[in-house]
């Protein structure tokens, strides 16, 4: 699984066609304008996903999208780029 791998189908909340790199980039970009606490979480998740992909660690990769969805469900900030990668009806 390389940097351009897709989010696993076992995570239905995020489209399996979203590349890991796109999700990392969206989280980092959205973090720049998010509220401080949310920005910190988004940056942490982006870093975690990037490291997991580089290590080719499927278990770690699988954990990150669920954490991203939890952030989006409670985020007061827009996270427009990250939300744009999710299928319709996702948080």
mmCIF file of N, CA, C and O in Angstrom, residues 14-86:
data_model
loop_
_atom_site.group_PDB
_atom_site.id
_atom_site.type_symbol
_atom_site.label_atom_id
_atom_site.label_comp_id
_atom_site.label_asym_id
_atom_site.label_seq_id
_atom_site.Cartn_x
_atom_site.Cartn_y
_atom_site.Cartn_z
ATOM 1 N N UNK A 14 -16.013 6.909 4.777
ATOM 2 C CA UNK A 14 -15.209 7.662 3.825
ATOM 3 C C UNK A 14 -15.110 6.864 2.544
ATOM 4 O O UNK A 14 -14.868 5.678 2.551
ATOM 5 N N UNK A 15 -15.315 7.538 1.438
ATOM 6 C CA UNK A 15 -15.273 6.884 0.138
ATOM 7 C C UNK A 15 -13.974 6.123 -0.054
ATOM 8 O O UNK A 15 -12.891 6.614 0.257
ATOM 9 N N UNK A 16 -14.074 4.915 -0.573
ATOM 10 C CA UNK A 16 -12.867 4.125 -0.799
ATOM 11 C C UNK A 16 -12.021 4.690 -1.932
ATOM 12 O O UNK A 16 -10.915 4.239 -2.175
ATOM 13 N N UNK A 17 -12.523 5.709 -2.619
ATOM 14 C CA UNK A 17 -11.785 6.310 -3.724
ATOM 15 C C UNK A 17 -10.963 7.518 -3.291
ATOM 16 O O UNK A 17 -10.260 8.098 -4.099
ATOM 17 N N UNK A 18 -11.051 7.889 -2.032
ATOM 18 C CA UNK A 18 -10.279 9.010 -1.529
ATOM 19 C C UNK A 18 -8.864 8.517 -1.249
ATOM 20 O O UNK A 18 -8.672 7.566 -0.503
ATOM 21 N N UNK A 19 -7.884 9.158 -1.838
ATOM 22 C CA UNK A 19 -6.514 8.718 -1.574
ATOM 23 C C UNK A 19 -6.083 9.220 -0.204
ATOM 24 O O UNK A 19 -6.555 10.244 0.288
ATOM 25 N N UNK A 20 -5.191 8.499 0.390
ATOM 26 C CA UNK A 20 -4.667 8.900 1.692
ATOM 27 C C UNK A 20 -4.008 10.273 1.589
ATOM 28 O O UNK A 20 -4.171 11.108 2.468
ATOM 29 N N UNK A 21 -3.281 10.487 0.515
ATOM 30 C CA UNK A 21 -2.598 11.771 0.353
ATOM 31 C C UNK A 21 -3.595 12.920 0.311
ATOM 32 O O UNK A 21 -3.362 13.962 0.927
ATOM 33 N N UNK A 22 -4.710 12.743 -0.389
ATOM 34 C CA UNK A 22 -5.712 13.806 -0.456
ATOM 35 C C UNK A 22 -6.299 14.092 0.918
ATOM 36 O O UNK A 22 -6.533 15.252 1.274
ATOM 37 N N UNK A 23 -6.552 13.053 1.684
ATOM 38 C CA UNK A 23 -7.105 13.245 3.016
ATOM 39 C C UNK A 23 -6.098 13.952 3.921
ATOM 40 O O UNK A 23 -6.458 14.881 4.654
ATOM 41 N N UNK A 24 -4.838 13.576 3.846
ATOM 42 C CA UNK A 24 -3.798 14.240 4.634
ATOM 43 C C UNK A 24 -3.710 15.710 4.249
ATOM 44 O O UNK A 24 -3.684 16.596 5.114
ATOM 45 N N UNK A 25 -3.684 16.002 2.959
ATOM 46 C CA UNK A 25 -3.589 17.390 2.494
ATOM 47 C C UNK A 25 -4.804 18.206 2.917
ATOM 48 O O UNK A 25 -4.673 19.359 3.332
ATOM 49 N N UNK A 26 -5.997 17.625 2.819
ATOM 50 C CA UNK A 26 -7.215 18.333 3.211
ATOM 51 C C UNK A 26 -7.208 18.640 4.707
ATOM 52 O O UNK A 26 -7.547 19.756 5.123
ATOM 53 N N UNK A 27 -6.827 17.669 5.510
ATOM 54 C CA UNK A 27 -6.769 17.896 6.960
ATOM 55 C C UNK A 27 -5.778 19.002 7.300
ATOM 56 O O UNK A 27 -6.077 19.881 8.115
ATOM 57 N N UNK A 28 -4.617 18.973 6.688
ATOM 58 C CA UNK A 28 -3.597 19.989 6.981
ATOM 59 C C UNK A 28 -4.043 21.380 6.523
ATOM 60 O O UNK A 28 -3.810 22.376 7.214
ATOM 61 N N UNK A 29 -4.672 21.453 5.371
ATOM 62 C CA UNK A 29 -5.145 22.734 4.866
ATOM 63 C C UNK A 29 -6.272 23.275 5.742
ATOM 64 O O UNK A 29 -6.266 24.448 6.130
ATOM 65 N N UNK A 30 -7.246 22.429 6.069
ATOM 66 C CA UNK A 30 -8.349 22.864 6.917
ATOM 67 C C UNK A 30 -7.864 23.259 8.308
ATOM 68 O O UNK A 30 -8.407 24.172 8.928
ATOM 69 N N UNK A 31 -6.832 22.593 8.800
ATOM 70 C CA UNK A 31 -6.295 22.896 10.130
ATOM 71 C C UNK A 31 -5.765 24.322 10.209
ATOM 72 O O UNK A 31 -5.810 24.940 11.278
ATOM 73 N N UNK A 32 -5.327 24.864 9.104
ATOM 74 C CA UNK A 32 -4.768 26.221 9.095
ATOM 75 C C UNK A 32 -5.796 27.284 9.458
ATOM 76 O O UNK A 32 -5.428 28.354 9.922
ATOM 77 N N UNK A 33 -7.074 26.994 9.229
ATOM 78 C CA UNK A 33 -8.116 27.993 9.505
ATOM 79 C C UNK A 33 -9.102 27.531 10.573
ATOM 80 O O UNK A 33 -10.066 28.224 10.861
ATOM 81 N N UNK A 34 -8.859 26.390 11.159
ATOM 82 C CA UNK A 34 -9.762 25.850 12.169
ATOM 83 C C UNK A 34 -9.489 26.479 13.532
ATOM 84 O O UNK A 34 -8.453 27.107 13.753
ATOM 85 N N UNK A 35 -10.427 26.273 14.439
ATOM 86 C CA UNK A 35 -10.218 26.701 15.818
ATOM 87 C C UNK A 35 -9.023 25.928 16.368
ATOM 88 O O UNK A 35 -8.774 24.787 15.963
ATOM 89 N N UNK A 36 -8.277 26.502 17.302
ATOM 90 C CA UNK A 36 -7.023 25.891 17.759
ATOM 91 C C UNK A 36 -7.122 24.425 18.194
ATOM 92 O O UNK A 36 -6.287 23.611 17.784
ATOM 93 N N UNK A 37 -8.099 24.071 19.000
ATOM 94 C CA UNK A 37 -8.197 22.677 19.468
ATOM 95 C C UNK A 37 -8.475 21.733 18.309
ATOM 96 O O UNK A 37 -7.894 20.647 18.220
ATOM 97 N N UNK A 38 -9.361 22.139 17.415
ATOM 98 C CA UNK A 38 -9.684 21.310 16.253
ATOM 99 C C UNK A 38 -8.520 21.254 15.283
ATOM 100 O O UNK A 38 -8.245 20.212 14.678
ATOM 101 N N UNK A 39 -7.818 22.363 15.137
ATOM 102 C CA UNK A 39 -6.650 22.401 14.253
ATOM 103 C C UNK A 39 -5.589 21.421 14.741
ATOM 104 O O UNK A 39 -4.981 20.704 13.939
ATOM 105 N N UNK A 40 -5.381 21.388 16.039
ATOM 106 C CA UNK A 40 -4.399 20.463 16.603
ATOM 107 C C UNK A 40 -4.761 19.016 16.343
ATOM 108 O O UNK A 40 -3.903 18.204 15.978
ATOM 109 N N UNK A 41 -6.046 18.689 16.520
ATOM 110 C CA UNK A 41 -6.485 17.314 16.258
ATOM 111 C C UNK A 41 -6.341 16.972 14.784
ATOM 112 O O UNK A 41 -5.872 15.893 14.423
ATOM 113 N N UNK A 42 -6.744 17.884 13.910
ATOM 114 C CA UNK A 42 -6.653 17.632 12.467
ATOM 115 C C UNK A 42 -5.206 17.412 12.045
ATOM 116 O O UNK A 42 -4.908 16.502 11.271
ATOM 117 N N UNK A 43 -4.303 18.237 12.556
ATOM 118 C CA UNK A 43 -2.886 18.086 12.227
ATOM 119 C C UNK A 43 -2.360 16.760 12.755
ATOM 120 O O UNK A 43 -1.613 16.057 12.063
ATOM 121 N N UNK A 44 -2.768 16.390 13.957
ATOM 122 C CA UNK A 44 -2.352 15.111 14.541
ATOM 123 C C UNK A 44 -2.822 13.940 13.680
ATOM 124 O O UNK A 44 -2.068 13.010 13.403
ATOM 125 N N UNK A 45 -4.077 13.985 13.235
ATOM 126 C CA UNK A 45 -4.615 12.895 12.413
ATOM 127 C C UNK A 45 -3.924 12.844 11.061
ATOM 128 O O UNK A 45 -3.655 11.764 10.535
ATOM 129 N N UNK A 46 -3.644 14.004 10.483
ATOM 130 C CA UNK A 46 -2.936 14.048 9.202
ATOM 131 C C UNK A 46 -1.544 13.438 9.342
ATOM 132 O O UNK A 46 -1.121 12.624 8.510
ATOM 133 N N UNK A 47 -0.838 13.822 10.396
ATOM 134 C CA UNK A 47 0.503 13.277 10.626
ATOM 135 C C UNK A 47 0.443 11.771 10.858
ATOM 136 O O UNK A 47 1.273 11.016 10.336
ATOM 137 N N UNK A 48 -0.544 11.331 11.647
ATOM 138 C CA UNK A 48 -0.681 9.908 11.950
ATOM 139 C C UNK A 48 -0.953 9.108 10.679
ATOM 140 O O UNK A 48 -0.343 8.063 10.451
ATOM 141 N N UNK A 49 -1.842 9.615 9.842
ATOM 142 C CA UNK A 49 -2.150 8.916 8.596
ATOM 143 C C UNK A 49 -0.938 8.892 7.667
ATOM 144 O O UNK A 49 -0.618 7.855 7.083
ATOM 145 N N UNK A 50 -0.253 10.013 7.541
ATOM 146 C CA UNK A 50 0.928 10.064 6.674
ATOM 147 C C UNK A 50 1.998 9.071 7.143
ATOM 148 O O UNK A 50 2.586 8.352 6.327
ATOM 149 N N UNK A 51 2.215 9.008 8.442
ATOM 150 C CA UNK A 51 3.203 8.064 8.977
ATOM 151 C C UNK A 51 2.754 6.620 8.765
ATOM 152 O O UNK A 51 3.565 5.756 8.419
ATOM 153 N N UNK A 52 1.469 6.350 8.990
ATOM 154 C CA UNK A 52 0.948 4.993 8.819
ATOM 155 C C UNK A 52 1.087 4.527 7.375
ATOM 156 O O UNK A 52 1.437 3.376 7.114
ATOM 157 N N UNK A 53 0.823 5.421 6.435
ATOM 158 C CA UNK A 53 0.955 5.074 5.022
ATOM 159 C C UNK A 53 2.422 4.816 4.687
ATOM 160 O O UNK A 53 2.748 3.848 4.010
ATOM 161 N N UNK A 54 3.298 5.669 5.192
ATOM 162 C CA UNK A 54 4.727 5.491 4.922
ATOM 163 C C UNK A 54 5.223 4.167 5.502
ATOM 164 O O UNK A 54 6.033 3.479 4.880
ATOM 165 N N UNK A 55 4.715 3.793 6.659
ATOM 166 C CA UNK A 55 5.106 2.533 7.300
ATOM 167 C C UNK A 55 4.375 1.331 6.708
ATOM 168 O O UNK A 55 4.677 0.201 7.054
ATOM 169 N N UNK A 56 3.384 1.607 5.855
ATOM 170 C CA UNK A 56 2.528 0.563 5.294
ATOM 171 C C UNK A 56 1.914 -0.275 6.421
ATOM 172 O O UNK A 56 1.980 -1.498 6.427
ATOM 173 N N UNK A 57 1.279 0.425 7.350
ATOM 174 C CA UNK A 57 0.673 -0.174 8.528
ATOM 175 C C UNK A 57 -0.847 -0.144 8.379
ATOM 176 O O UNK A 57 -1.494 0.832 8.780
ATOM 177 N N UNK A 58 -1.459 -1.182 7.802
ATOM 178 C CA UNK A 58 -2.900 -1.181 7.543
ATOM 179 C C UNK A 58 -3.761 -0.980 8.780
ATOM 180 O O UNK A 58 -4.775 -0.280 8.716
ATOM 181 N N UNK A 59 -3.387 -1.561 9.899
ATOM 182 C CA UNK A 59 -4.199 -1.404 11.115
ATOM 183 C C UNK A 59 -4.232 0.058 11.556
ATOM 184 O O UNK A 59 -5.287 0.585 11.917
ATOM 185 N N UNK A 60 -3.100 0.703 11.500
ATOM 186 C CA UNK A 60 -3.030 2.118 11.879
ATOM 187 C C UNK A 60 -3.766 2.979 10.855
ATOM 188 O O UNK A 60 -4.469 3.920 11.225
ATOM 189 N N UNK A 61 -3.625 2.669 9.580
ATOM 190 C CA UNK A 61 -4.336 3.400 8.524
ATOM 191 C C UNK A 61 -5.833 3.301 8.744
ATOM 192 O O UNK A 61 -6.566 4.286 8.606
ATOM 193 N N UNK A 62 -6.319 2.123 9.100
ATOM 194 C CA UNK A 62 -7.755 1.906 9.289
ATOM 195 C C UNK A 62 -8.332 2.703 10.458
ATOM 196 O O UNK A 62 -9.515 3.027 10.461
ATOM 197 N N UNK A 63 -7.514 3.017 11.447
ATOM 198 C CA UNK A 63 -8.012 3.751 12.620
ATOM 199 C C UNK A 63 -8.230 5.232 12.338
ATOM 200 O O UNK A 63 -9.093 5.863 12.941
ATOM 201 N N UNK A 64 -7.462 5.812 11.456
ATOM 202 C CA UNK A 64 -7.491 7.257 11.256
ATOM 203 C C UNK A 64 -8.822 7.767 10.690
ATOM 204 O O UNK A 64 -9.358 8.750 11.210
ATOM 205 N N UNK A 65 -9.405 7.170 9.663
ATOM 206 C CA UNK A 65 -10.659 7.718 9.136
ATOM 207 C C UNK A 65 -11.785 7.801 10.177
ATOM 208 O O UNK A 65 -12.563 8.760 10.169
ATOM 209 N N UNK A 66 -11.870 6.856 11.070
ATOM 210 C CA UNK A 66 -12.877 6.925 12.122
ATOM 211 C C UNK A 66 -12.646 8.114 13.039
ATOM 212 O O UNK A 66 -13.590 8.788 13.462
ATOM 213 N N UNK A 67 -11.382 8.388 13.321
ATOM 214 C CA UNK A 67 -11.039 9.551 14.142
ATOM 215 C C UNK A 67 -11.367 10.842 13.402
ATOM 216 O O UNK A 67 -11.840 11.810 14.001
ATOM 217 N N UNK A 68 -11.142 10.859 12.094
ATOM 218 C CA UNK A 68 -11.470 12.044 11.290
ATOM 219 C C UNK A 68 -12.979 12.279 11.313
ATOM 220 O O UNK A 68 -13.439 13.408 11.510
ATOM 221 N N UNK A 69 -13.761 11.227 11.129
ATOM 222 C CA UNK A 69 -15.218 11.382 11.164
ATOM 223 C C UNK A 69 -15.700 11.873 12.521
ATOM 224 O O UNK A 69 -16.622 12.685 12.598
ATOM 225 N N UNK A 70 -15.085 11.407 13.598
ATOM 226 C CA UNK A 70 -15.460 11.877 14.937
ATOM 227 C C UNK A 70 -15.158 13.371 15.069
ATOM 228 O O UNK A 70 -15.961 14.124 15.633
ATOM 229 N N UNK A 71 -14.028 13.806 14.546
ATOM 230 C CA UNK A 71 -13.689 15.228 14.550
ATOM 231 C C UNK A 71 -14.717 16.024 13.768
ATOM 232 O O UNK A 71 -15.219 17.048 14.234
ATOM 233 N N UNK A 72 -15.062 15.556 12.576
ATOM 234 C CA UNK A 72 -16.018 16.286 11.737
ATOM 235 C C UNK A 72 -17.398 16.348 12.364
ATOM 236 O O UNK A 72 -18.131 17.316 12.175
ATOM 237 N N UNK A 73 -17.766 15.323 13.103
ATOM 238 C CA UNK A 73 -19.088 15.285 13.728
ATOM 239 C C UNK A 73 -19.228 16.345 14.822
ATOM 240 O O UNK A 73 -20.334 16.806 15.099
ATOM 241 N N UNK A 74 -18.107 16.727 15.429
ATOM 242 C CA UNK A 74 -18.161 17.684 16.527
ATOM 243 C C UNK A 74 -17.513 19.021 16.205
ATOM 244 O O UNK A 74 -17.554 19.930 17.023
ATOM 245 N N UNK A 75 -16.930 19.155 15.047
ATOM 246 C CA UNK A 75 -16.163 20.362 14.705
ATOM 247 C C UNK A 75 -17.053 21.586 14.567
ATOM 248 O O UNK A 75 -18.088 21.546 13.908
ATOM 249 N N UNK A 76 -16.629 22.654 15.199
ATOM 250 C CA UNK A 76 -17.303 23.934 15.032
ATOM 251 C C UNK A 76 -16.752 24.651 13.800
ATOM 252 O O UNK A 76 -17.402 25.507 13.234
ATOM 253 N N UNK A 77 -15.543 24.271 13.399
ATOM 254 C CA UNK A 77 -14.913 24.855 12.218
ATOM 255 C C UNK A 77 -15.480 24.188 10.968
ATOM 256 O O UNK A 77 -16.063 23.108 11.031
ATOM 257 N N UNK A 78 -15.269 24.815 9.855
ATOM 258 C CA UNK A 78 -15.874 24.350 8.602
ATOM 259 C C UNK A 78 -15.286 23.040 8.081
ATOM 260 O O UNK A 78 -16.015 22.167 7.652
ATOM 261 N N UNK A 79 -13.974 22.895 8.055
ATOM 262 C CA UNK A 79 -13.315 21.723 7.483
ATOM 263 C C UNK A 79 -13.881 21.403 6.103
ATOM 264 O O UNK A 79 -14.167 20.263 5.776
ATOM 265 N N UNK A 80 -14.020 22.435 5.289
ATOM 266 C CA UNK A 80 -14.664 22.269 3.981
ATOM 267 C C UNK A 80 -13.923 21.310 3.055
ATOM 268 O O UNK A 80 -14.557 20.519 2.353
ATOM 269 N N UNK A 81 -12.606 21.362 3.020
ATOM 270 C CA UNK A 81 -11.868 20.459 2.128
ATOM 271 C C UNK A 81 -12.015 19.013 2.573
ATOM 272 O O UNK A 81 -12.242 18.121 1.758
ATOM 273 N N UNK A 82 -11.890 18.774 3.871
ATOM 274 C CA UNK A 82 -12.008 17.426 4.386
ATOM 275 C C UNK A 82 -13.413 16.905 4.171
ATOM 276 O O UNK A 82 -13.612 15.775 3.715
ATOM 277 N N UNK A 83 -14.421 17.720 4.459
ATOM 278 C CA UNK A 83 -15.813 17.310 4.261
ATOM 279 C C UNK A 83 -16.095 17.010 2.784
ATOM 280 O O UNK A 83 -16.874 16.128 2.456
ATOM 281 N N UNK A 84 -15.433 17.745 1.909
ATOM 282 C CA UNK A 84 -15.622 17.539 0.477
ATOM 283 C C UNK A 84 -15.136 16.195 -0.019
ATOM 284 O O UNK A 84 -15.530 15.731 -1.087
ATOM 285 N N UNK A 85 -14.298 15.520 0.760
ATOM 286 C CA UNK A 85 -13.803 14.208 0.378
ATOM 287 C C UNK A 85 -14.717 13.090 0.851
ATOM 288 O O UNK A 85 -14.548 11.935 0.458
ATOM 289 N N UNK A 86 -15.680 13.421 1.692
ATOM 290 C CA UNK A 86 -16.574 12.414 2.235
ATOM 291 C C UNK A 86 -17.786 12.239 1.338
ATOM 292 O O UNK A 86 -18.239 13.183 0.693
#
